[in-house]
Coordinates of C-alpha atoms and ligand atoms in Angstrom, one line a residue:
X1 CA 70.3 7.3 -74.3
X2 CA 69.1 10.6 -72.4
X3 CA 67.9 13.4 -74.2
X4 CA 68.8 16.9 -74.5
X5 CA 66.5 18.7 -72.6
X6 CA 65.7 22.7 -72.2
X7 CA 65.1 24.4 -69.2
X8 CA 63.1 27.9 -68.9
X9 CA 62.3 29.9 -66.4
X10 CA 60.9 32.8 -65.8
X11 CA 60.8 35.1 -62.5
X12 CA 57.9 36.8 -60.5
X13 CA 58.9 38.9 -58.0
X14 CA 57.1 40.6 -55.3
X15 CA 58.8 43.6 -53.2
X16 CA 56.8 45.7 -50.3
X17 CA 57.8 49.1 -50.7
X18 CA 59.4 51.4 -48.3
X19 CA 57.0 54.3 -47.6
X20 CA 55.5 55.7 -44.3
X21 CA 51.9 55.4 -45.3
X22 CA 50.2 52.6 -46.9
X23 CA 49.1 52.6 -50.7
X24 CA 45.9 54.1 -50.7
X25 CA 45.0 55.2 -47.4
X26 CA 47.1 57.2 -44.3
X27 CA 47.4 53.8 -42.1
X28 CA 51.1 53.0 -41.2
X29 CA 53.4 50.9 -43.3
X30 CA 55.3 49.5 -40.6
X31 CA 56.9 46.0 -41.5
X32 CA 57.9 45.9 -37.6
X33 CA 54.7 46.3 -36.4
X34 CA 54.0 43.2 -34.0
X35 CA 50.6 43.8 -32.4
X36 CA 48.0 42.8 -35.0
X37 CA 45.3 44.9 -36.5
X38 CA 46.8 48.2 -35.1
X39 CA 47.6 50.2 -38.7
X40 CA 44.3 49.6 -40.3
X41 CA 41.6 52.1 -41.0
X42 CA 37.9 52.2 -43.1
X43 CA 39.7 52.4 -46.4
X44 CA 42.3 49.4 -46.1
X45 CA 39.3 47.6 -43.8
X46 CA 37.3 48.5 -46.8
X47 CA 34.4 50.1 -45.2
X48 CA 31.6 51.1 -47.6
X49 CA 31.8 54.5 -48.9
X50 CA 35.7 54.8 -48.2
X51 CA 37.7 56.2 -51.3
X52 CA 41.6 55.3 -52.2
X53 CA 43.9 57.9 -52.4
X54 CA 47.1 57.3 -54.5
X55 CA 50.4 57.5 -52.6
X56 CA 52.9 59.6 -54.9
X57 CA 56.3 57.9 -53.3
X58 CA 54.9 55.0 -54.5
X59 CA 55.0 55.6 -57.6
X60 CA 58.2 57.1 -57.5
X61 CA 59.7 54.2 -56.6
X62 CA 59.0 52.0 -59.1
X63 CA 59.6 55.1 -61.8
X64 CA 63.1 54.7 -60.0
X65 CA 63.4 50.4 -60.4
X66 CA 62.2 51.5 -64.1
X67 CA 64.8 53.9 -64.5
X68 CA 67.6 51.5 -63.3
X69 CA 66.5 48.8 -65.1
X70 CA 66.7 51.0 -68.4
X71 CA 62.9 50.4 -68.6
X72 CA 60.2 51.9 -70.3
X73 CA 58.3 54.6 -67.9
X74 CA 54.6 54.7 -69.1
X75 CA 53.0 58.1 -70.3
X76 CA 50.0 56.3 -69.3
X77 CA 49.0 54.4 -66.5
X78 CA 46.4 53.1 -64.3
X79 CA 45.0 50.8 -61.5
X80 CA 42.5 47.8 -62.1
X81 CA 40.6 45.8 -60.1
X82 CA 41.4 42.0 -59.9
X83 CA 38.0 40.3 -58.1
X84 CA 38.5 37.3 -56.1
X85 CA 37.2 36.3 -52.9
X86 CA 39.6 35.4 -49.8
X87 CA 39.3 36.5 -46.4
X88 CA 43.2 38.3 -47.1
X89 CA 41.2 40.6 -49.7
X90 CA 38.8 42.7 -47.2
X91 CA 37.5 44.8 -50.5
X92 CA 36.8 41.4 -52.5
X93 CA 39.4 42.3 -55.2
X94 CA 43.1 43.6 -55.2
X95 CA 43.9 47.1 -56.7
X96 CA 46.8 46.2 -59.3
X97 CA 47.7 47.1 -62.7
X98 CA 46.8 45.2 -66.0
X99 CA 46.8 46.3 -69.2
X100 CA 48.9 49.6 -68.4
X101 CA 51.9 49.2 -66.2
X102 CA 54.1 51.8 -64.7
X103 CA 57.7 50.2 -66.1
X104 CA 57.6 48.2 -69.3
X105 CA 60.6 46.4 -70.2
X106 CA 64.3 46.7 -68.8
X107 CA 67.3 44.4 -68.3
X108 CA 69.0 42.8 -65.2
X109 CA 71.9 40.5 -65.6
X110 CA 71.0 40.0 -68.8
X111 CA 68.0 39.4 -68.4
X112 CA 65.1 40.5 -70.0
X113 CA 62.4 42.4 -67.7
X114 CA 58.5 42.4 -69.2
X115 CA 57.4 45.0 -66.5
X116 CA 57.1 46.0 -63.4
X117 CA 53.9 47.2 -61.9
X118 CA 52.8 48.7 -58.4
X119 CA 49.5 46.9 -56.8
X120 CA 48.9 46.4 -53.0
X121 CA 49.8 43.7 -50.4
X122 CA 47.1 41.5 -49.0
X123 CA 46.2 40.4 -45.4
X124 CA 48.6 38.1 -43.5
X125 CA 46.4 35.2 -42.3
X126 CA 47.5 32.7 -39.8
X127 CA 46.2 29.3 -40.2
X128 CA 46.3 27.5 -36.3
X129 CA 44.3 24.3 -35.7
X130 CA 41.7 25.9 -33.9
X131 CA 41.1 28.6 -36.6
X132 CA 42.0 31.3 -39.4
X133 CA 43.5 34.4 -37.8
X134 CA 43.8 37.7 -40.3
X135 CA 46.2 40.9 -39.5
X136 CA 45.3 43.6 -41.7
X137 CA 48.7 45.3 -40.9
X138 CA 49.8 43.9 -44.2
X139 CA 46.4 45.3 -46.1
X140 CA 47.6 47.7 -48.4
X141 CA 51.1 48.3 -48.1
X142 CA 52.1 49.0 -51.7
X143 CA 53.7 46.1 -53.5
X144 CA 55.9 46.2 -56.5
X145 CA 55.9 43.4 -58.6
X146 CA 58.9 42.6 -61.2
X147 CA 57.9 40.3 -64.2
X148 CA 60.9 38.6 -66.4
X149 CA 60.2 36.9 -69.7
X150 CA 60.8 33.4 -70.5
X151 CA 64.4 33.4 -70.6
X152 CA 66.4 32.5 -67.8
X153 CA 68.1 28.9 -68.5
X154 CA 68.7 27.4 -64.5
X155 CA 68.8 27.8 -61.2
X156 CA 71.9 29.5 -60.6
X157 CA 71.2 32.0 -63.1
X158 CA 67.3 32.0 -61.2
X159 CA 69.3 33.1 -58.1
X160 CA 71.9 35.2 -59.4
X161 CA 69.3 37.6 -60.9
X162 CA 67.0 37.6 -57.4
X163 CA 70.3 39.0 -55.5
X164 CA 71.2 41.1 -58.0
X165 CA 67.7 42.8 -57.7
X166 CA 67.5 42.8 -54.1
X167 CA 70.4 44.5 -54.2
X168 CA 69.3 47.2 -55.9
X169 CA 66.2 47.5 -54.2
X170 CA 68.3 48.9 -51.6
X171 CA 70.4 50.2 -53.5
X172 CA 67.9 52.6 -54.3
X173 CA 66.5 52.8 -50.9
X174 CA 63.0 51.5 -52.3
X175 CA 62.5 48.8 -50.3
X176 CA 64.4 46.0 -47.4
X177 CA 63.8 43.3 -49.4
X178 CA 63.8 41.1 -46.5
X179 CA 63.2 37.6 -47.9
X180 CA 62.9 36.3 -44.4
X181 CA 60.7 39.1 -43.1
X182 CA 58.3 38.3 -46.4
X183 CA 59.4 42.0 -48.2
X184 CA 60.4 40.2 -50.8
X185 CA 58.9 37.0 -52.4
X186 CA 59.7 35.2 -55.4
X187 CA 57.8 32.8 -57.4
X188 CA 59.4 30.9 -60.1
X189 CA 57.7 29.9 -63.4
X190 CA 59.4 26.3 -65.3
X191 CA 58.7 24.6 -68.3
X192 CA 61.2 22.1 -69.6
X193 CA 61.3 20.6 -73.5
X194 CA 63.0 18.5 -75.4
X195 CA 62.6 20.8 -78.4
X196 CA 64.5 23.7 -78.2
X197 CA 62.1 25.8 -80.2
X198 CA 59.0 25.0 -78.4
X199 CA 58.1 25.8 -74.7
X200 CA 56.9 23.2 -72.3
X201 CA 54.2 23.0 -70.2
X202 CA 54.9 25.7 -66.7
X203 CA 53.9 25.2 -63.4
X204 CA 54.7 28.0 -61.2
X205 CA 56.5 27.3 -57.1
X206 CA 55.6 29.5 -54.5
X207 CA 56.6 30.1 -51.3
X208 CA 59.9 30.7 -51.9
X209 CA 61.0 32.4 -48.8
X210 CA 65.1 32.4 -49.2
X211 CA 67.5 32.8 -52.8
X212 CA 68.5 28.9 -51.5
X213 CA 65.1 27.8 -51.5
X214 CA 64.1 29.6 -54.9
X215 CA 67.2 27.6 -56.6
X216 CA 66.6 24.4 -54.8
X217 CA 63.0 24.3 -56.0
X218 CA 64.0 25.0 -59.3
X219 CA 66.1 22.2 -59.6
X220 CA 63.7 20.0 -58.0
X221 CA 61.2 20.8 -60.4
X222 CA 63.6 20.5 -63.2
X223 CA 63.9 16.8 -62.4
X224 CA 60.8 16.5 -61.7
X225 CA 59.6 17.5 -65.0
X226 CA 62.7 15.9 -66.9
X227 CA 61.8 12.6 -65.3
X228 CA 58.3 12.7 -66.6
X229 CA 59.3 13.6 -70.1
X230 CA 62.0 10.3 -70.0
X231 CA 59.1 8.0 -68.6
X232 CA 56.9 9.1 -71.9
X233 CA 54.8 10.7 -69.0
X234 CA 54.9 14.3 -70.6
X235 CA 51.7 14.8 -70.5
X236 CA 51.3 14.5 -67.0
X237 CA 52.9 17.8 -66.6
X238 CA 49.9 19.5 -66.2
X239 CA 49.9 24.0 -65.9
X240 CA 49.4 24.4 -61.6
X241 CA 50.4 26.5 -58.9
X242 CA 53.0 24.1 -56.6
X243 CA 54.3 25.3 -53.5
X244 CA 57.7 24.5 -52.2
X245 CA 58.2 22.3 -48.8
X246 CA 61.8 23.5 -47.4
X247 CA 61.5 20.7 -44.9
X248 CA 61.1 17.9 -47.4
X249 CA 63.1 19.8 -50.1
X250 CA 60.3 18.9 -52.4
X251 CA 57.4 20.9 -54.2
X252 CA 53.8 20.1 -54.2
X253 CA 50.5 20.5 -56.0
X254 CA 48.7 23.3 -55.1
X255 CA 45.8 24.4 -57.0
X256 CA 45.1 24.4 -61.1
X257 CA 46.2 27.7 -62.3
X258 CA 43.7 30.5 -62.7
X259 CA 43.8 32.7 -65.9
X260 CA 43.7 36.1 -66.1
X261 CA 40.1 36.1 -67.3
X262 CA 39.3 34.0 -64.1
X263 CA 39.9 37.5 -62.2
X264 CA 37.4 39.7 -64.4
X265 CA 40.3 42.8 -64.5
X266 CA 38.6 46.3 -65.0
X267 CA 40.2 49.8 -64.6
X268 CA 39.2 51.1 -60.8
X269 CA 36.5 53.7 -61.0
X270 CA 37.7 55.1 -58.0
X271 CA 41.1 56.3 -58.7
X272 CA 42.5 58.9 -61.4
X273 CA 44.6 57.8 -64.5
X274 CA 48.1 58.6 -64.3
X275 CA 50.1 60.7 -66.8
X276 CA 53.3 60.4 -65.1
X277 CA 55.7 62.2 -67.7
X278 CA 53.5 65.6 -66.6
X279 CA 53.3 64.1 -62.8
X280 CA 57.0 63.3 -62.9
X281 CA 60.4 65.2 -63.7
X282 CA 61.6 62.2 -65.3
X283 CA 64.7 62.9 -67.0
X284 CA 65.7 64.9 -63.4
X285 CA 64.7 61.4 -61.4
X286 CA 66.8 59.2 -64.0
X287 CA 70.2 61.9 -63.5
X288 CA 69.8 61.7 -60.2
X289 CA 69.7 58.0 -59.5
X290 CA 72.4 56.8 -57.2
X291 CA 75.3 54.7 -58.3
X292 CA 73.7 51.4 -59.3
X293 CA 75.6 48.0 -58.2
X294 CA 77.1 47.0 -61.7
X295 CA 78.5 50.6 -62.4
X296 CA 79.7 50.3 -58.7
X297 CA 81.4 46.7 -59.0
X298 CA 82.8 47.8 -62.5
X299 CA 84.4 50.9 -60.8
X300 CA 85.8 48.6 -57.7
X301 CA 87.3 46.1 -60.4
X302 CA 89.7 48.7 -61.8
X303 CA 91.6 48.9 -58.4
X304 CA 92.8 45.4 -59.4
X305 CA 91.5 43.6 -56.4
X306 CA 89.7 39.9 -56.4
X307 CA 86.3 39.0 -58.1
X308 CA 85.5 38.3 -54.5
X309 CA 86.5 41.7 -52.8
X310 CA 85.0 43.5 -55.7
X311 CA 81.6 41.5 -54.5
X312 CA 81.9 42.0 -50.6
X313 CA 82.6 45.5 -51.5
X314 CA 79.2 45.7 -54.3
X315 CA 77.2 44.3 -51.3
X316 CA 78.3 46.1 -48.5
X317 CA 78.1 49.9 -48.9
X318 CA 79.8 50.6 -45.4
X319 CA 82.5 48.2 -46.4
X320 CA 82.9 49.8 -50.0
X321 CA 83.3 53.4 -48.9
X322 CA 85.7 52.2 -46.1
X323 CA 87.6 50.6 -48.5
X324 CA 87.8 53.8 -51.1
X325 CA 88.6 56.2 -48.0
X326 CA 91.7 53.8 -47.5
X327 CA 92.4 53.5 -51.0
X328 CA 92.2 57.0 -51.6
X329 CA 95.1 57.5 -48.9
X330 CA 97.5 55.6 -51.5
X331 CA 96.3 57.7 -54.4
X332 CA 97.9 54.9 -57.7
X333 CA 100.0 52.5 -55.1
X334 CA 97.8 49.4 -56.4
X335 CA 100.2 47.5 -54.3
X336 CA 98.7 49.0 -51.1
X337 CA 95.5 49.0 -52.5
X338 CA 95.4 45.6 -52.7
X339 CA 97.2 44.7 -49.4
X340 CA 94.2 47.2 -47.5
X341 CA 91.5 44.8 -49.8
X342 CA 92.8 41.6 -48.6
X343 CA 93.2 43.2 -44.8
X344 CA 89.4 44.8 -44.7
X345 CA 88.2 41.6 -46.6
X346 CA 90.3 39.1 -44.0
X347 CA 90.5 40.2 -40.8
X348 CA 88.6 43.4 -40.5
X349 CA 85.3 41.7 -42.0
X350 CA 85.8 38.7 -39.5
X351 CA 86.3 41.2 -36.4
X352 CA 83.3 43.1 -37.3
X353 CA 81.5 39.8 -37.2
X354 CA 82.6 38.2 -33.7
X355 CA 82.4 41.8 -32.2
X356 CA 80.2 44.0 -34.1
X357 CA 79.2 46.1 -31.3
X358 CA 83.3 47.7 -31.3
X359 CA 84.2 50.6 -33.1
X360 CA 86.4 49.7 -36.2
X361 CA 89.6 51.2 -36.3
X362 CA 89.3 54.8 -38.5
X363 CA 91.1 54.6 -42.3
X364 CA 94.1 56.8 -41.5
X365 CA 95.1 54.4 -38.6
X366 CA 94.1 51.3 -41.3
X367 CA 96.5 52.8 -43.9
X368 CA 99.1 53.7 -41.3
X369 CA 99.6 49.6 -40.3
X370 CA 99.1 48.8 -44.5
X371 CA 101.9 51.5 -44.8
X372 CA 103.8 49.6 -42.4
X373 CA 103.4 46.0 -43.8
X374 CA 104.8 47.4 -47.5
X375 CA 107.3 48.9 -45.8
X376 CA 108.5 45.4 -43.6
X377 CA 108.6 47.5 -40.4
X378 CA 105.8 44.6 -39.0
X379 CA 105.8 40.9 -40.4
X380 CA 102.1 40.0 -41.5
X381 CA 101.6 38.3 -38.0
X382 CA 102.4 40.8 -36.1
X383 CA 99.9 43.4 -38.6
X384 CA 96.8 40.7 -37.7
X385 CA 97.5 41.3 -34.2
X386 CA 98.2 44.7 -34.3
X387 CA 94.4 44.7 -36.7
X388 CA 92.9 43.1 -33.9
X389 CA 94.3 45.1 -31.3
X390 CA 92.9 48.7 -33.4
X391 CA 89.3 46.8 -33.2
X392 CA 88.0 49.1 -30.6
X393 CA 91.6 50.9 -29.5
X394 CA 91.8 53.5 -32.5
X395 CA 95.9 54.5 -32.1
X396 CA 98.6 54.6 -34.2
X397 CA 99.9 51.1 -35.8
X398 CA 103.3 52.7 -34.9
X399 CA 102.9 53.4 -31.5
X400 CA 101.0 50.1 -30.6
X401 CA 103.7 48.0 -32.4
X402 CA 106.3 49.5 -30.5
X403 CA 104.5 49.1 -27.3
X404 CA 104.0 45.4 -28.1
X405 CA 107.8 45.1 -29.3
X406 CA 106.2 44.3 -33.0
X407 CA 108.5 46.3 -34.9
X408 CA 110.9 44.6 -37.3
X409 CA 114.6 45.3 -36.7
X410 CA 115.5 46.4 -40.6
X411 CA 118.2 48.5 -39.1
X412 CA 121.3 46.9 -41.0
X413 CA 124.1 47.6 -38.6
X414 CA 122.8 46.1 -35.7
X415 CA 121.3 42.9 -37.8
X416 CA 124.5 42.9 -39.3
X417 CA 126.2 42.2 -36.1
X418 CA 123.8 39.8 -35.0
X419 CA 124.5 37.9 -38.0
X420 CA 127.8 37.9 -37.7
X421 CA 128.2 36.3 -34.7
X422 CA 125.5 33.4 -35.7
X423 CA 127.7 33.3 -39.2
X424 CA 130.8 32.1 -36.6
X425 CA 129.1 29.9 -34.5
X426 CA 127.4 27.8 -37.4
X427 CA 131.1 27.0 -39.7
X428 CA 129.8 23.7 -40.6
X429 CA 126.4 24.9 -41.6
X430 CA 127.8 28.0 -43.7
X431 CA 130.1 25.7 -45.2
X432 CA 127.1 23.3 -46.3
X433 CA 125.2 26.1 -47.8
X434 CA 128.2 27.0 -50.3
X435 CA 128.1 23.4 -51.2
X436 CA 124.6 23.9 -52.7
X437 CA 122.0 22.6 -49.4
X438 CA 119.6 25.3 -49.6
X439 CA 117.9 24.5 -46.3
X440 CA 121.1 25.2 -44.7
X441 CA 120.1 29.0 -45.6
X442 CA 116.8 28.7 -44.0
X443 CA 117.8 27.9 -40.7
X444 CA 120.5 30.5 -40.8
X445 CA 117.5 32.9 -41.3
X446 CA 115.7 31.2 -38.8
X447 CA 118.8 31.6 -36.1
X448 CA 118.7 35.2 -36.6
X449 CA 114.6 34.9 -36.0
X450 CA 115.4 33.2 -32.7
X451 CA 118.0 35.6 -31.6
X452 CA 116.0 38.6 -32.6
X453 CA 113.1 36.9 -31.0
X454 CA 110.9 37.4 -34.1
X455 CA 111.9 40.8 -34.6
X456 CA 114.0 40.8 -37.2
X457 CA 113.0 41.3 -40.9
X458 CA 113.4 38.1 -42.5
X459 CA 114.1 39.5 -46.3
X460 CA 116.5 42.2 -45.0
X461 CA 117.9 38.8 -42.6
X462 CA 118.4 36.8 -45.5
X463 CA 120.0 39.9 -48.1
X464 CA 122.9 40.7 -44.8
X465 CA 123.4 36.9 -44.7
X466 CA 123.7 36.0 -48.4
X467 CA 126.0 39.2 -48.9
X468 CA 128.6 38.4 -45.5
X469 CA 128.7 34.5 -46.9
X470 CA 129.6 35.3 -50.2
Ligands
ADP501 P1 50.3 33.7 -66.9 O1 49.4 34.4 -67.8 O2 50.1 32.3 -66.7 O3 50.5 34.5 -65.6 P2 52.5 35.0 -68.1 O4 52.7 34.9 -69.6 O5 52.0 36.2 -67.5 O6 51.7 33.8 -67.6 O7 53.9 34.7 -67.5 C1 54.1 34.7 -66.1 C2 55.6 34.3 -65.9 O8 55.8 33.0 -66.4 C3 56.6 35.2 -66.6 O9 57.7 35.4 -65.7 C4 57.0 34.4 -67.8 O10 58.4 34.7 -68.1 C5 56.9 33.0 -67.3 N1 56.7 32.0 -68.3 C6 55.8 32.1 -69.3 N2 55.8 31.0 -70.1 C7 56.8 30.2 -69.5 C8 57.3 28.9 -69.8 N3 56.8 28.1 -70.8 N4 58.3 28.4 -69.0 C9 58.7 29.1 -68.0 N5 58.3 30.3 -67.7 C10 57.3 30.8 -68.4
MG502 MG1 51.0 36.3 -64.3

């Protein structure tokens, strides 16, 4: 019989920051920047006698995660040194923070946030069969790194939290958080246990370069770990650094993991302390904080539309305001509300996508064709049509369904006389219909369909014919 086993995990996540200058010196930070080695100068080169220089927005950034994250913001803070030697590393050690962090605790998703600190990024080195080749563009672009504690329980959960976060980050306009362009980087710590009051052995993946890698790896691991524990093979879990092979959809060993003393931490020399609660208007930066992405999504759900329109709408900020400008048009109609969701979630999200370089049709026209739909002047195939149509020719719903010949004949007198005269030629069928054969009814409605040639509205159809038959 299988055990009970129990997963932790427990997130580190790195996120380049969005500033003009570079951490300590006035080189570009320019993510885009193809040509290596062109935003460098002595300081992030590291030429002797250079000085750092703090850069304030920086800071102000990660006092803003902080802030969102309901964090502690540090009276005190400061930069250390961590020494080790790599050819990414031009001074021979990394300015980061140890002992005194900007952010100390905090909540996403429920879970629990240890700190978040600022440090720099390193050198990008390419590794090619003929050689090592090193842009410094990278050197010294600030770097915020997000630490969790121990307590997130699987891979979904893993994941959940890393979008959630990236989301903010540009939420608050502190960073891209491109996982793809490297702005944001994830490394996920795992222990497993069959006791649920003792921790496992970690090992911690790298190289995660996508949310489906991060959760993949951590269910590889998982079983990885879960298999050596069932083989009585626990011990061969041994505390490393694995990195994650998207190819083989595996992880592998990487190096024995360092500890902290292993880096010889002391506080820079060079740069001041920090008192950021005189350097700061604090309370004034946490008021002024834009709306975060769970105050936004709780604010969407009250409109009554899906879990999953509530999301696009979280995610998309274009898509969110578009869909409150509509909204706003229909004041309390929750009704139209949530016709406009489903339309800007269906068909206006999928137009955007094939033809993204069209204008998108502006809200008044939007809530004009919604208007129209409630109303049953247009049947909900002619209204995708119509949707399409508006994707790049902004007019009036009304004018471009009469053009097409879209608009639904609810005018009773003359769908009263239509029906009428399909009531007389169709005896037999009318008489099978009062005998109970409910299908006789439906192709009486679809007789005044064919006759109208589609433009007839079928629930105004079926009231006439129900009323003249009884
Ligand atoms: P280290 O000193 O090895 O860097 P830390 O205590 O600083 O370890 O923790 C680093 C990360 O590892 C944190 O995100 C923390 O939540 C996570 N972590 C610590 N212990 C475990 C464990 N037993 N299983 C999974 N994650 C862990
Ligand atoms: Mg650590």
């Amino acid at each position: 019989m299988s055990k009970k086993y129990y997963p932790i995990i427990g997130l580190e996540i790195h996120a380049e920051l969005k500033t003009t200058t570079k951490m300590f010196c006035n080189s570009k930070n320019d993510p885009d920047e193809t040509q290596p080695n062109v935003n460098i100068c002595p300081v992030c080169m590291a030429h002797p006698g250079t000085l750092p220089v703090i850069n304030k927005k920086a800071v102000e950034h990660v006092i803003r995660v902080g802030l969102a994250l309901g964090g502690e913001i540090a009276d005190f803070t400061e930069f250390d040194r961590k020494n080790y030697f790599y050819p990414d590393i031009p001074k021979g050690y990394q300015i980061s923070q140890y002992k005194y962090p900007i952010v100390a605790g905090g909540n996403l998703n429920g879970v629990a946030i240890t700190r978040v600190h600022l440090e720099e990024d390193t050198a990008s080195s390419n590794h090619t069969s003929s050689g090592s080749l090193v842009d410094f563009n990278r050197a010294g672009v600030p770097l915020m790194e997000l630490v969790t504690e121990p307590v997130i329980k699987s891979a979904e959960e893993a994941g959940a939290f890393a979008r959630e976060f990236q989301l903010l980050l540009r939420t608050l306009g502190v960073s891209d958080a491109d996982m793809e362009k490297g702005q944001m980087r994830v490394e996920a710590n795992i222990s497993i246990s069959d006791n649920p009051d003792k921790f496992g052995t970690k090992v911690e993946v790298k190289n995660l370069n996508s949310f489906k890698a991060a959760e993949k790896a951590i269910k590889y691991e998982l079983e990885r770990m879960k298999d050596l524990l069932e083989e009585g093979k626990g011990e061969e879990i041994v505390q490393e650094t694995r990195g994650w092979d998207d190819n083989k959809g595996s992880t592998f060993s990487q190096r024995s993991k360092e500890s902290a003393h292993d880096y010889r931490y002391f506080p820079d020399p060079d740069l001041p302390k920090l008192k950021l609660h005189q350097a700061f208007d604090i309370k004034n930066m946490k008021e002024n904080l834009p709306e975060l992405p769970w105050q936004k999504r709780d604010r969407f759900k009250k409109y009554g539309i899906s879990d999953e329109a509530t999301e696009i709408f979280t995610q998309n900020a274009m898509l969110g305001e578009y869909f409150e400008n509509v909204s706003s048009i229909f004041k309390e109609d929750l009704a139209k509300i949530k016709l406009a969701s489903n339309y800007i979630t269906s068909d206006i999200v999928g137009h955007l996508k094939n033809k993204p370089d069209v204008t998108m049709p502006s809200v008044i026209n939007v809530a004009g064709l919604i208007n129209m739909i409630a109303e049953g002047k247009i049947s909900s195939r002619a209204a995708k049509d119509i949707l399409e149509y508006m994707h790049g020719h902004d007019e009036d719903p009304e004018k471009i369904a009469e053009e097409k010949g879209l608009l639904q004949k609810s005018d009773e007198g003359e769908l009263k006389h239509m029906i009428e005269k399909i009531i007389a030629e169709n005896e037999t069928i009318v008489a099978e219909y009062k005998q109970g054969k409910e299908a006789s009814l439906q192709y009486l409605i679809g007789q005044v369909m064919k006759v109208s040639k589609g433009s007839a509205n079928p629930q105004v159809a079926k009231n006439i014919l129900l009323k003249m038959i009884q």
